Coordinates of C-alpha atoms in Angstrom, one line a residue:
X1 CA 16.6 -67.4 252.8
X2 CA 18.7 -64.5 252.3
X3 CA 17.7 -61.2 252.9
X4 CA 17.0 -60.0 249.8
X5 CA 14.9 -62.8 249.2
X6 CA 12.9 -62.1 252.2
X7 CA 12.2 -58.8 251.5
X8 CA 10.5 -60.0 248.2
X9 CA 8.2 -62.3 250.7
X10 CA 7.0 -59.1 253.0
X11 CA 4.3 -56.5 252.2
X12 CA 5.1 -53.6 251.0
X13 CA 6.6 -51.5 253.8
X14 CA 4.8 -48.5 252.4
X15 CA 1.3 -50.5 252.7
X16 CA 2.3 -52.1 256.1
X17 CA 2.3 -50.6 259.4
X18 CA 6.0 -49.8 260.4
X19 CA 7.7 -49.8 264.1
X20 CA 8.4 -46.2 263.5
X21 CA 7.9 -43.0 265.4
X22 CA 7.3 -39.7 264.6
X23 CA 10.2 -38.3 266.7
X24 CA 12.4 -40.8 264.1
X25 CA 12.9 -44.1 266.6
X26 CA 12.7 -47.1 265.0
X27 CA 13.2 -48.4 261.9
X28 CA 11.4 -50.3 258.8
X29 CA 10.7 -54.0 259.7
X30 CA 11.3 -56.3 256.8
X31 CA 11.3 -59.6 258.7
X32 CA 8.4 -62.5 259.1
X33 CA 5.9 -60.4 261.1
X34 CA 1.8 -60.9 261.5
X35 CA 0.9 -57.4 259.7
X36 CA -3.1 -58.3 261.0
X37 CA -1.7 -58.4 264.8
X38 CA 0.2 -55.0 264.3
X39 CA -2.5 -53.3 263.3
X40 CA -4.7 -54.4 266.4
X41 CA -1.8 -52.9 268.6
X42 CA -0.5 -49.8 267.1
X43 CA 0.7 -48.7 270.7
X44 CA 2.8 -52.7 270.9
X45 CA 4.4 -51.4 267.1
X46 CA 5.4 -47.8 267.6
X47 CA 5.2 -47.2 271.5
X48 CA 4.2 -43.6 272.9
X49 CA 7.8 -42.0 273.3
X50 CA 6.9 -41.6 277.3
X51 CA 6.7 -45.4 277.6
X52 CA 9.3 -47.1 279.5
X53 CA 11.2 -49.8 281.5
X54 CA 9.7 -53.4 281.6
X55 CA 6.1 -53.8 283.1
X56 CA 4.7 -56.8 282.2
X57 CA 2.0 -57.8 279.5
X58 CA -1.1 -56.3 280.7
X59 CA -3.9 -57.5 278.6
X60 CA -5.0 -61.0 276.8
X61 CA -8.0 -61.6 274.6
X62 CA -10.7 -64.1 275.1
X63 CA -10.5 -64.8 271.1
X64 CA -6.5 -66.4 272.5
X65 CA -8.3 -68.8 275.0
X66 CA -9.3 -72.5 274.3
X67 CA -12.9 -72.8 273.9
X68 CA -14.5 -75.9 275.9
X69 CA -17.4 -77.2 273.6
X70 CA -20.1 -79.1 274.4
X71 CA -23.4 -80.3 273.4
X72 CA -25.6 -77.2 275.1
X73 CA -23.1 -74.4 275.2
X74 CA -19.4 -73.0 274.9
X75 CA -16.7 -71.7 277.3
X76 CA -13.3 -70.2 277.4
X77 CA -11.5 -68.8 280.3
X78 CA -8.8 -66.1 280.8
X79 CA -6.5 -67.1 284.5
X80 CA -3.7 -66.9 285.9
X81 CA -2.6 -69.4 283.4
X82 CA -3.0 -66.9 280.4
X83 CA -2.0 -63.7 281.6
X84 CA -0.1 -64.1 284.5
X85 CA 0.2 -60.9 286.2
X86 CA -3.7 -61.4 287.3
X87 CA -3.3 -62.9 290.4
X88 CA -6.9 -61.6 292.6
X89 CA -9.7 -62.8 289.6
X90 CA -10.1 -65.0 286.9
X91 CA -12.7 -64.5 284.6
X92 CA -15.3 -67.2 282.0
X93 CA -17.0 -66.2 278.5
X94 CA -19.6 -68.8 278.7
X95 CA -22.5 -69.4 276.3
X96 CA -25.4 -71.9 276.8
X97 CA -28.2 -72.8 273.9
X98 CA -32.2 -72.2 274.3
X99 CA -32.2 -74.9 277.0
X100 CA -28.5 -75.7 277.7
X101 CA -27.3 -76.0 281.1
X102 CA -24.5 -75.1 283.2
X103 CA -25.2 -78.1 285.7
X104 CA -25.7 -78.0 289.0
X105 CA -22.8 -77.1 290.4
X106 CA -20.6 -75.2 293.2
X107 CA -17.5 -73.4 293.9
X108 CA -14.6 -72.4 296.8
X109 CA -14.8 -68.9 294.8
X110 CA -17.2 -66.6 294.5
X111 CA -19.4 -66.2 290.9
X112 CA -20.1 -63.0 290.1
X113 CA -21.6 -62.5 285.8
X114 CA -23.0 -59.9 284.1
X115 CA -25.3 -61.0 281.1
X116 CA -24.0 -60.3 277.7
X117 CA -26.8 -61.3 275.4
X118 CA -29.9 -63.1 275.9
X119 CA -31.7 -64.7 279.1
X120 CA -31.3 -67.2 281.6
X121 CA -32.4 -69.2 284.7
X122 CA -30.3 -69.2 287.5
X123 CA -30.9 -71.0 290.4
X124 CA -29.5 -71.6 294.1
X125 CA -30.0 -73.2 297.5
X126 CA -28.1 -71.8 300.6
X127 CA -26.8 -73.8 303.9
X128 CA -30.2 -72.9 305.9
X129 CA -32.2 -74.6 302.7
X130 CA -34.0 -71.5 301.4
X131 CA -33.7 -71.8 297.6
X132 CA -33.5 -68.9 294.8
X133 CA -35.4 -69.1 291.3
X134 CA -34.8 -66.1 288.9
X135 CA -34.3 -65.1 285.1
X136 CA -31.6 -62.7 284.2
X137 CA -31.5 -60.5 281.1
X138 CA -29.0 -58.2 279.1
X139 CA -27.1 -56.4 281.8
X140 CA -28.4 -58.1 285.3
X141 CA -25.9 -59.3 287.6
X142 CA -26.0 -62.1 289.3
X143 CA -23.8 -63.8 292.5
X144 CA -23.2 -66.7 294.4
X145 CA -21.4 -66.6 297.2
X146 CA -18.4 -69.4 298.3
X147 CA -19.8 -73.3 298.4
X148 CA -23.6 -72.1 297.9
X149 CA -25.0 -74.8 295.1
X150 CA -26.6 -73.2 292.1
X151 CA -27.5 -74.0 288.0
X152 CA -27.3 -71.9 284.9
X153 CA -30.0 -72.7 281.8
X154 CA -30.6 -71.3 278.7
X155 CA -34.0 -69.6 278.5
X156 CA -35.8 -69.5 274.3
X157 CA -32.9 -67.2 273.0
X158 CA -30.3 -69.0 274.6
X159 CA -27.8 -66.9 276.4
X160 CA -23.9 -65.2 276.9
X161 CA -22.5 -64.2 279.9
X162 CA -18.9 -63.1 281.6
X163 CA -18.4 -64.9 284.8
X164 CA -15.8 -63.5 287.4
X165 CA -14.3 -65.4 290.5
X166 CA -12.1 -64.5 293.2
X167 CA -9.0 -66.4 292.9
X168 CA -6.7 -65.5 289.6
X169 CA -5.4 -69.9 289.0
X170 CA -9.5 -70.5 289.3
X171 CA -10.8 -72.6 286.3
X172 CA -14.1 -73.3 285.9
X173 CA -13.5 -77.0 284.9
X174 CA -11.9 -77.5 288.3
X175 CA -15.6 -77.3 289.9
X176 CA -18.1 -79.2 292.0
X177 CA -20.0 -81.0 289.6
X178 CA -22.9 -82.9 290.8
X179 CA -22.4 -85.5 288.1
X180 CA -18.9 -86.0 288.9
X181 CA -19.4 -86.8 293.3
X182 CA -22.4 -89.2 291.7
X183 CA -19.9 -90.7 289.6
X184 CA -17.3 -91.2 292.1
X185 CA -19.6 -92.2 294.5
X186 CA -20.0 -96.1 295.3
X187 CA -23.5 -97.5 294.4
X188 CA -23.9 -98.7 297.9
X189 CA -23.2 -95.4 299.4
X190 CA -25.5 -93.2 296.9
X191 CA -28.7 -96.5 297.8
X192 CA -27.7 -95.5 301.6
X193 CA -28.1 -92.2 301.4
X194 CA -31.1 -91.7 298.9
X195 CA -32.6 -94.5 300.5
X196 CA -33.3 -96.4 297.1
X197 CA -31.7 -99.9 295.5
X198 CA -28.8 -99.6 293.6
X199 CA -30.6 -99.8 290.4
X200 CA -31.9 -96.2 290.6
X201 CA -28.8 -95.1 289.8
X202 CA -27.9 -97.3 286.6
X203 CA -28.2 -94.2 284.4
X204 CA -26.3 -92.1 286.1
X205 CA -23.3 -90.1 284.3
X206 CA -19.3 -91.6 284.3
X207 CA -17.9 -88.7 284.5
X208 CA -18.4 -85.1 284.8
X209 CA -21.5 -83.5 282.6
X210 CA -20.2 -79.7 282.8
X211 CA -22.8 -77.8 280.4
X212 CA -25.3 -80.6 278.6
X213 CA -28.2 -79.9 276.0
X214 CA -31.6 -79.8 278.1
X215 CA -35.6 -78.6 277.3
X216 CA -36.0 -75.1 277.1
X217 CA -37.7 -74.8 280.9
X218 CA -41.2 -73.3 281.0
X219 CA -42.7 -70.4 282.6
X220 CA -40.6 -69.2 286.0
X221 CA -44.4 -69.6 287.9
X222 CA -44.3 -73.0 286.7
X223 CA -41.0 -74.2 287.4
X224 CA -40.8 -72.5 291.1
X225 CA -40.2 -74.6 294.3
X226 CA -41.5 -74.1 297.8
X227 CA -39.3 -74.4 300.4
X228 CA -40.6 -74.6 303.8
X229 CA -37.4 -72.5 305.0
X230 CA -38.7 -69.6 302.5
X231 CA -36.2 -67.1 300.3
X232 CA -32.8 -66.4 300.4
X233 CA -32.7 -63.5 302.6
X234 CA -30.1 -61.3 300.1
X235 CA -31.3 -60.8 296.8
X236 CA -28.3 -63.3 294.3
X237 CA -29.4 -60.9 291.4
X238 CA -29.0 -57.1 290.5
X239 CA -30.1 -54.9 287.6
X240 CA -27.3 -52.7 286.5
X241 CA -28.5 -51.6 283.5
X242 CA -31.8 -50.6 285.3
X243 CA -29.5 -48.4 287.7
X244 CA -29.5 -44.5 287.1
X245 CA -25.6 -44.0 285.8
X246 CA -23.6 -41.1 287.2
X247 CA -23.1 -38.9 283.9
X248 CA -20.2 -37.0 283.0
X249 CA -19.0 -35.3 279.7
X250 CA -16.6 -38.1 278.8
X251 CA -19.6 -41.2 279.3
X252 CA -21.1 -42.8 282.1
X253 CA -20.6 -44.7 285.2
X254 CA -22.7 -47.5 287.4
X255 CA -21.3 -48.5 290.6
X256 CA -22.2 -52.1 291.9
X257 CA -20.5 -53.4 295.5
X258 CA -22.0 -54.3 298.7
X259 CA -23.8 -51.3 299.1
X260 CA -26.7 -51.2 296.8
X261 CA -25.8 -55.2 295.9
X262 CA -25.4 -56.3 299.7
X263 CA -25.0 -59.9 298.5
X264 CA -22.2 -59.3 296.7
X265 CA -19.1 -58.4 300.0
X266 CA -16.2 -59.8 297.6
X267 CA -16.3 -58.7 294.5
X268 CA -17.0 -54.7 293.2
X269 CA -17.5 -53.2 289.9
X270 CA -17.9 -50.2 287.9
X271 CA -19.8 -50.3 284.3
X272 CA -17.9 -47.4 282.4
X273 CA -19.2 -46.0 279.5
X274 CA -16.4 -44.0 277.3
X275 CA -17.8 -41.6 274.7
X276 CA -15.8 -41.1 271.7
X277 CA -13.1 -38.0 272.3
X278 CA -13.8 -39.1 275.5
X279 CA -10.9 -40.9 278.5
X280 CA -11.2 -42.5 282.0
X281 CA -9.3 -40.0 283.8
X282 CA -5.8 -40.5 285.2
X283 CA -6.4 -42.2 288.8
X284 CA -5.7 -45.0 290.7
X285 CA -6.7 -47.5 293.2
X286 CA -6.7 -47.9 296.5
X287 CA -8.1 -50.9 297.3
X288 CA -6.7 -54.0 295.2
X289 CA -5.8 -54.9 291.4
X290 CA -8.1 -53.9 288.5
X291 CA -9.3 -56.5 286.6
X292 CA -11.1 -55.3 283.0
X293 CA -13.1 -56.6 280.5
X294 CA -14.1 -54.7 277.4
X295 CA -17.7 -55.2 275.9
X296 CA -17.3 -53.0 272.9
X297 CA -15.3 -50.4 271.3
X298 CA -11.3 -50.0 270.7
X299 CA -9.3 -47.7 273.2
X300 CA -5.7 -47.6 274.8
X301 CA -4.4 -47.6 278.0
X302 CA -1.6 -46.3 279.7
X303 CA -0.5 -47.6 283.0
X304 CA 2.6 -45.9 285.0
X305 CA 4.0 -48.0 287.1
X306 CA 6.7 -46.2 289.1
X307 CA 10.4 -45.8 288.8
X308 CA 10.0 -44.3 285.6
X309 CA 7.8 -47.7 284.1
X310 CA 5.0 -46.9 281.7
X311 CA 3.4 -49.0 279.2
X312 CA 0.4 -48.6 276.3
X313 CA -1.5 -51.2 275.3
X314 CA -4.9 -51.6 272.6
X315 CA -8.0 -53.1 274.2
X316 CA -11.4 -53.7 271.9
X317 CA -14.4 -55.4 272.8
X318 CA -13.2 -59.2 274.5
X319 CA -10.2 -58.2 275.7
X320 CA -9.4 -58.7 279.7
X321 CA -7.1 -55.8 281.2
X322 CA -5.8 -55.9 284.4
X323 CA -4.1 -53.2 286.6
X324 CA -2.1 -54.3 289.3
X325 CA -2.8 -52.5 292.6
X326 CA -2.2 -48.7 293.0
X327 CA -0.6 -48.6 289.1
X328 CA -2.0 -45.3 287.6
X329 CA -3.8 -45.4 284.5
X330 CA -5.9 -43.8 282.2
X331 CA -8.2 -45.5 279.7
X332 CA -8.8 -43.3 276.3
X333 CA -11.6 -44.0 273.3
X334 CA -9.5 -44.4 269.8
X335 CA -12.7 -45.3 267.7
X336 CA -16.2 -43.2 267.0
X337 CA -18.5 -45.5 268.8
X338 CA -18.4 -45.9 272.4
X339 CA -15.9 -48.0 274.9
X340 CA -18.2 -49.8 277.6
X341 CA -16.0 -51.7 279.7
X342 CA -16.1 -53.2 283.4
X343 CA -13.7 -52.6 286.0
X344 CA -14.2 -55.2 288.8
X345 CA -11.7 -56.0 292.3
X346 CA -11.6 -57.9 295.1
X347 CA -13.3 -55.7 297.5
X348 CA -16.4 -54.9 299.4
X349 CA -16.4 -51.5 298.3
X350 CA -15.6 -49.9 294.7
X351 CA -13.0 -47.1 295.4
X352 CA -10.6 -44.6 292.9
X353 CA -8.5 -41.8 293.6
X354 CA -8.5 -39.0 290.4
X355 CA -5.2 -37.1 290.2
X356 CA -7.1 -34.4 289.3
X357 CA -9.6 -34.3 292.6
X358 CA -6.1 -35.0 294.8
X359 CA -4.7 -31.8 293.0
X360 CA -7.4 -29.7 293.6
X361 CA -7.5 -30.7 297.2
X362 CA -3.7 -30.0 298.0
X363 CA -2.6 -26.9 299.1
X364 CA -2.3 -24.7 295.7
X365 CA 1.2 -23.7 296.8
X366 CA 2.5 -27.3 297.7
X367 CA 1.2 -28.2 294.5
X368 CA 2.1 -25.5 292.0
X369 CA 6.3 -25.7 293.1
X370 CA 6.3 -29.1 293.0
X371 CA 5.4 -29.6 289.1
X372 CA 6.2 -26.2 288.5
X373 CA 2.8 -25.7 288.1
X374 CA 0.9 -22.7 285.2
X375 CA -1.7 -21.1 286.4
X376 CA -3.4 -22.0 283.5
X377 CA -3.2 -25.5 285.1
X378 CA -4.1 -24.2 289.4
X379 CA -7.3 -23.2 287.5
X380 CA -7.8 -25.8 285.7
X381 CA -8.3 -28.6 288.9
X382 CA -11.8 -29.6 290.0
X383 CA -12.9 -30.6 293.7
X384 CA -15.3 -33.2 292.4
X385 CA -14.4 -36.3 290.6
X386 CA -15.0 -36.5 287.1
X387 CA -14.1 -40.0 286.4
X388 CA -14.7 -39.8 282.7
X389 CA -13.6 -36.6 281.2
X390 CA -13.7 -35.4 277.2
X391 CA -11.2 -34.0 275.3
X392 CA -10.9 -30.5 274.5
X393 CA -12.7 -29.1 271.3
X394 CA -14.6 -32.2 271.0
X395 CA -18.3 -32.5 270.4
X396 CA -20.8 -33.3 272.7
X397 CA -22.3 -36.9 272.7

């Protein structure tokens, strides 16, 4: 096809977004090109001119995984596999029907979710035999430490969740699966060990069951079950929507680790809420890489990664970001409804440091001849973090 006659095949470049910047870079774009994609990353098409260098691809949708269907439920998962550069977590979109289940099951990583939509049953039994029996809602957490056995069902409205492990090549296929040992398991050794004939076991699956179509389970009073070793001693289940946020005049913030989810000593999280006109401030951190996941809204982010790197991306509501350790960053609201996101590492402990805060901390001198600082500027720094911070001339929330 000759050019000519590709031009006749394109939009209109006068209707279609062009890789053109304001400054003059760039130039029209007449070639095959998925007009629907560029307009979901603006900041990919026409880069901010202080981007730079080559740091990798930073983000990948859930709507890009495979989805895993089966009678009960869906899942998809975004690992190592689909965006590289996230090495620490990998993380599960996983939906069960009013009475599906997520069988019993357990993992080398830790499970930590946060419910999307809908409620569930979880349930768990530790090494010392004390068992756990809850429901989860809209915004409770739950967690389940490494090898401890546990199930996922469907409650009347069926459910969504994001689960998050500890180990970026995870996938959730690659589990425990009770029905998989029993069906790997010689007859003779499962009549031994159940102390039963063989015959009790005719029925039992081939092959791995992974999330099947089960009755919607009764009342939590009715389906409870003593054990004469009691509780687990930690609570498996937090409500973060239930916590009081931190309030700022950018948005919110809800801060979940080991210290008011003491269960929960490998994984930390913070549930950001981004008000429109509103950004997560420029900071960092300090203790591993950010992994992201973006439950509504459309934003950019910018993340600087030294020697003069710096790239933009477009995030919206299923996209997973991640951050590799110590990169700066900033996270700002493009749309008029607001970003909630979660930001969740490997760690005991959530922990950021705001450029601002560091600033303001730093001898005024030191810090003023070094970026040939305005006063306008010295005045401008704050002693206490403000993690999410508004634009000037904006209106209040």
């Amino acid at each position: 096809m000759s050019s000519t006659d590709r031009r006749k095949t394109t939009p209109d470049p006068d209707s279609a977004p062009q890789p053109i910047r304001a400054d003059g870079a760039g130039g029209i774009d007449f070639g095959p090109r998925d007009i629907w994609r560029d307009r979901q990353n603006p900041d990919l098409l026409v880069p901010p001119a202080t981007d730079a260098g080559t740091v990798p691809n930073l983000v990948f949708s859930f709507s890009d995984a495979h989805m895993q269907l089966n009678r009960g439920g869906w899942s998809r998962e975004v690992t190592e596999r689909e965006l590289p550069i996230a090495k620490t977590l990998a993380g599960v979109n996983m939906s069960l029907t009013p009475g599906g289940v997520r069988e019993l099951h357990w993992h080398q990583q830790v499970e930590w979710a946060y419910m999307l939509l809908g409620r569930a049953r979880i349930t768990a039994v530790d090494q010392d035999g004390r068992n756990f029996i809850a429901d989860v809602g809209p915004g409770d957490l739950w967690y389940f430490p490494p090898g401890i056995p546990h199930s996922i069902q469907g409650l009347a409205e069926g459910c969504e969740f994001l689960l998050v492990f500890d180990d970026g090549s995870f996938s959730d296929i690659d589990t425990f699966s009770i029905s998989d040992w029993f069906a790997h398991t010689p007859p003779e050794v499962l009549s031994a060990n159940f102390g039963v004939p063989e015959s009790a076991f005719a029925g039992i699956p081939k092959e791995q069951v992974y999330i099947y179509q089960g009755e919607i389970p009764g009342p939590l009073a009715e389906q409870a079950v003593s054990s004469p070793q009691g509780s687990v001693p930690l609570s498996f289940t937090h409500r973060l929507m239930a916590q009081e946020p931190q309030r700022y005049p950018g948005g919110t913030v809800r801060i979940v680790d080991s210290r008011n989810f003491p269960i929960s000593t490998r994984i930390a999280a913070a549930l950001v809420e981004i008000v429109p006109g509103g950004m997560r401030e420029l900071h960092w951190h300090p203790n591993n890489d950010e992994w992201q996941y973006f439950l509504t809204g459309t934003a950019r982010m910018t993340v600087f990664a030294a020697e003069g790197a710096a790239r933009t991306f477009d995030v919206r509501a299923g996209t997973v970001g991640y951050v590799p350790f110590a990169y700066g960053h900033y996270i700002q609201n493009t749309g008029d409804t607001s970003v909630w996101f979660l930001e969740m590492f490997k760690s005991d402990r959530f922990a950021d440091v705001s450029l601002n805060q560091w600033m303001a901390l730093t001898p005024s001198d030191l810090v003023r001849s070094n970026l040939n600082a305005s006063e306008e500027l010295m005045n401008s720094l704050r002693k206490i973090k403000w993690p999410v911070v508004k634009y000037p001339d904006t209106p209040a929330p």
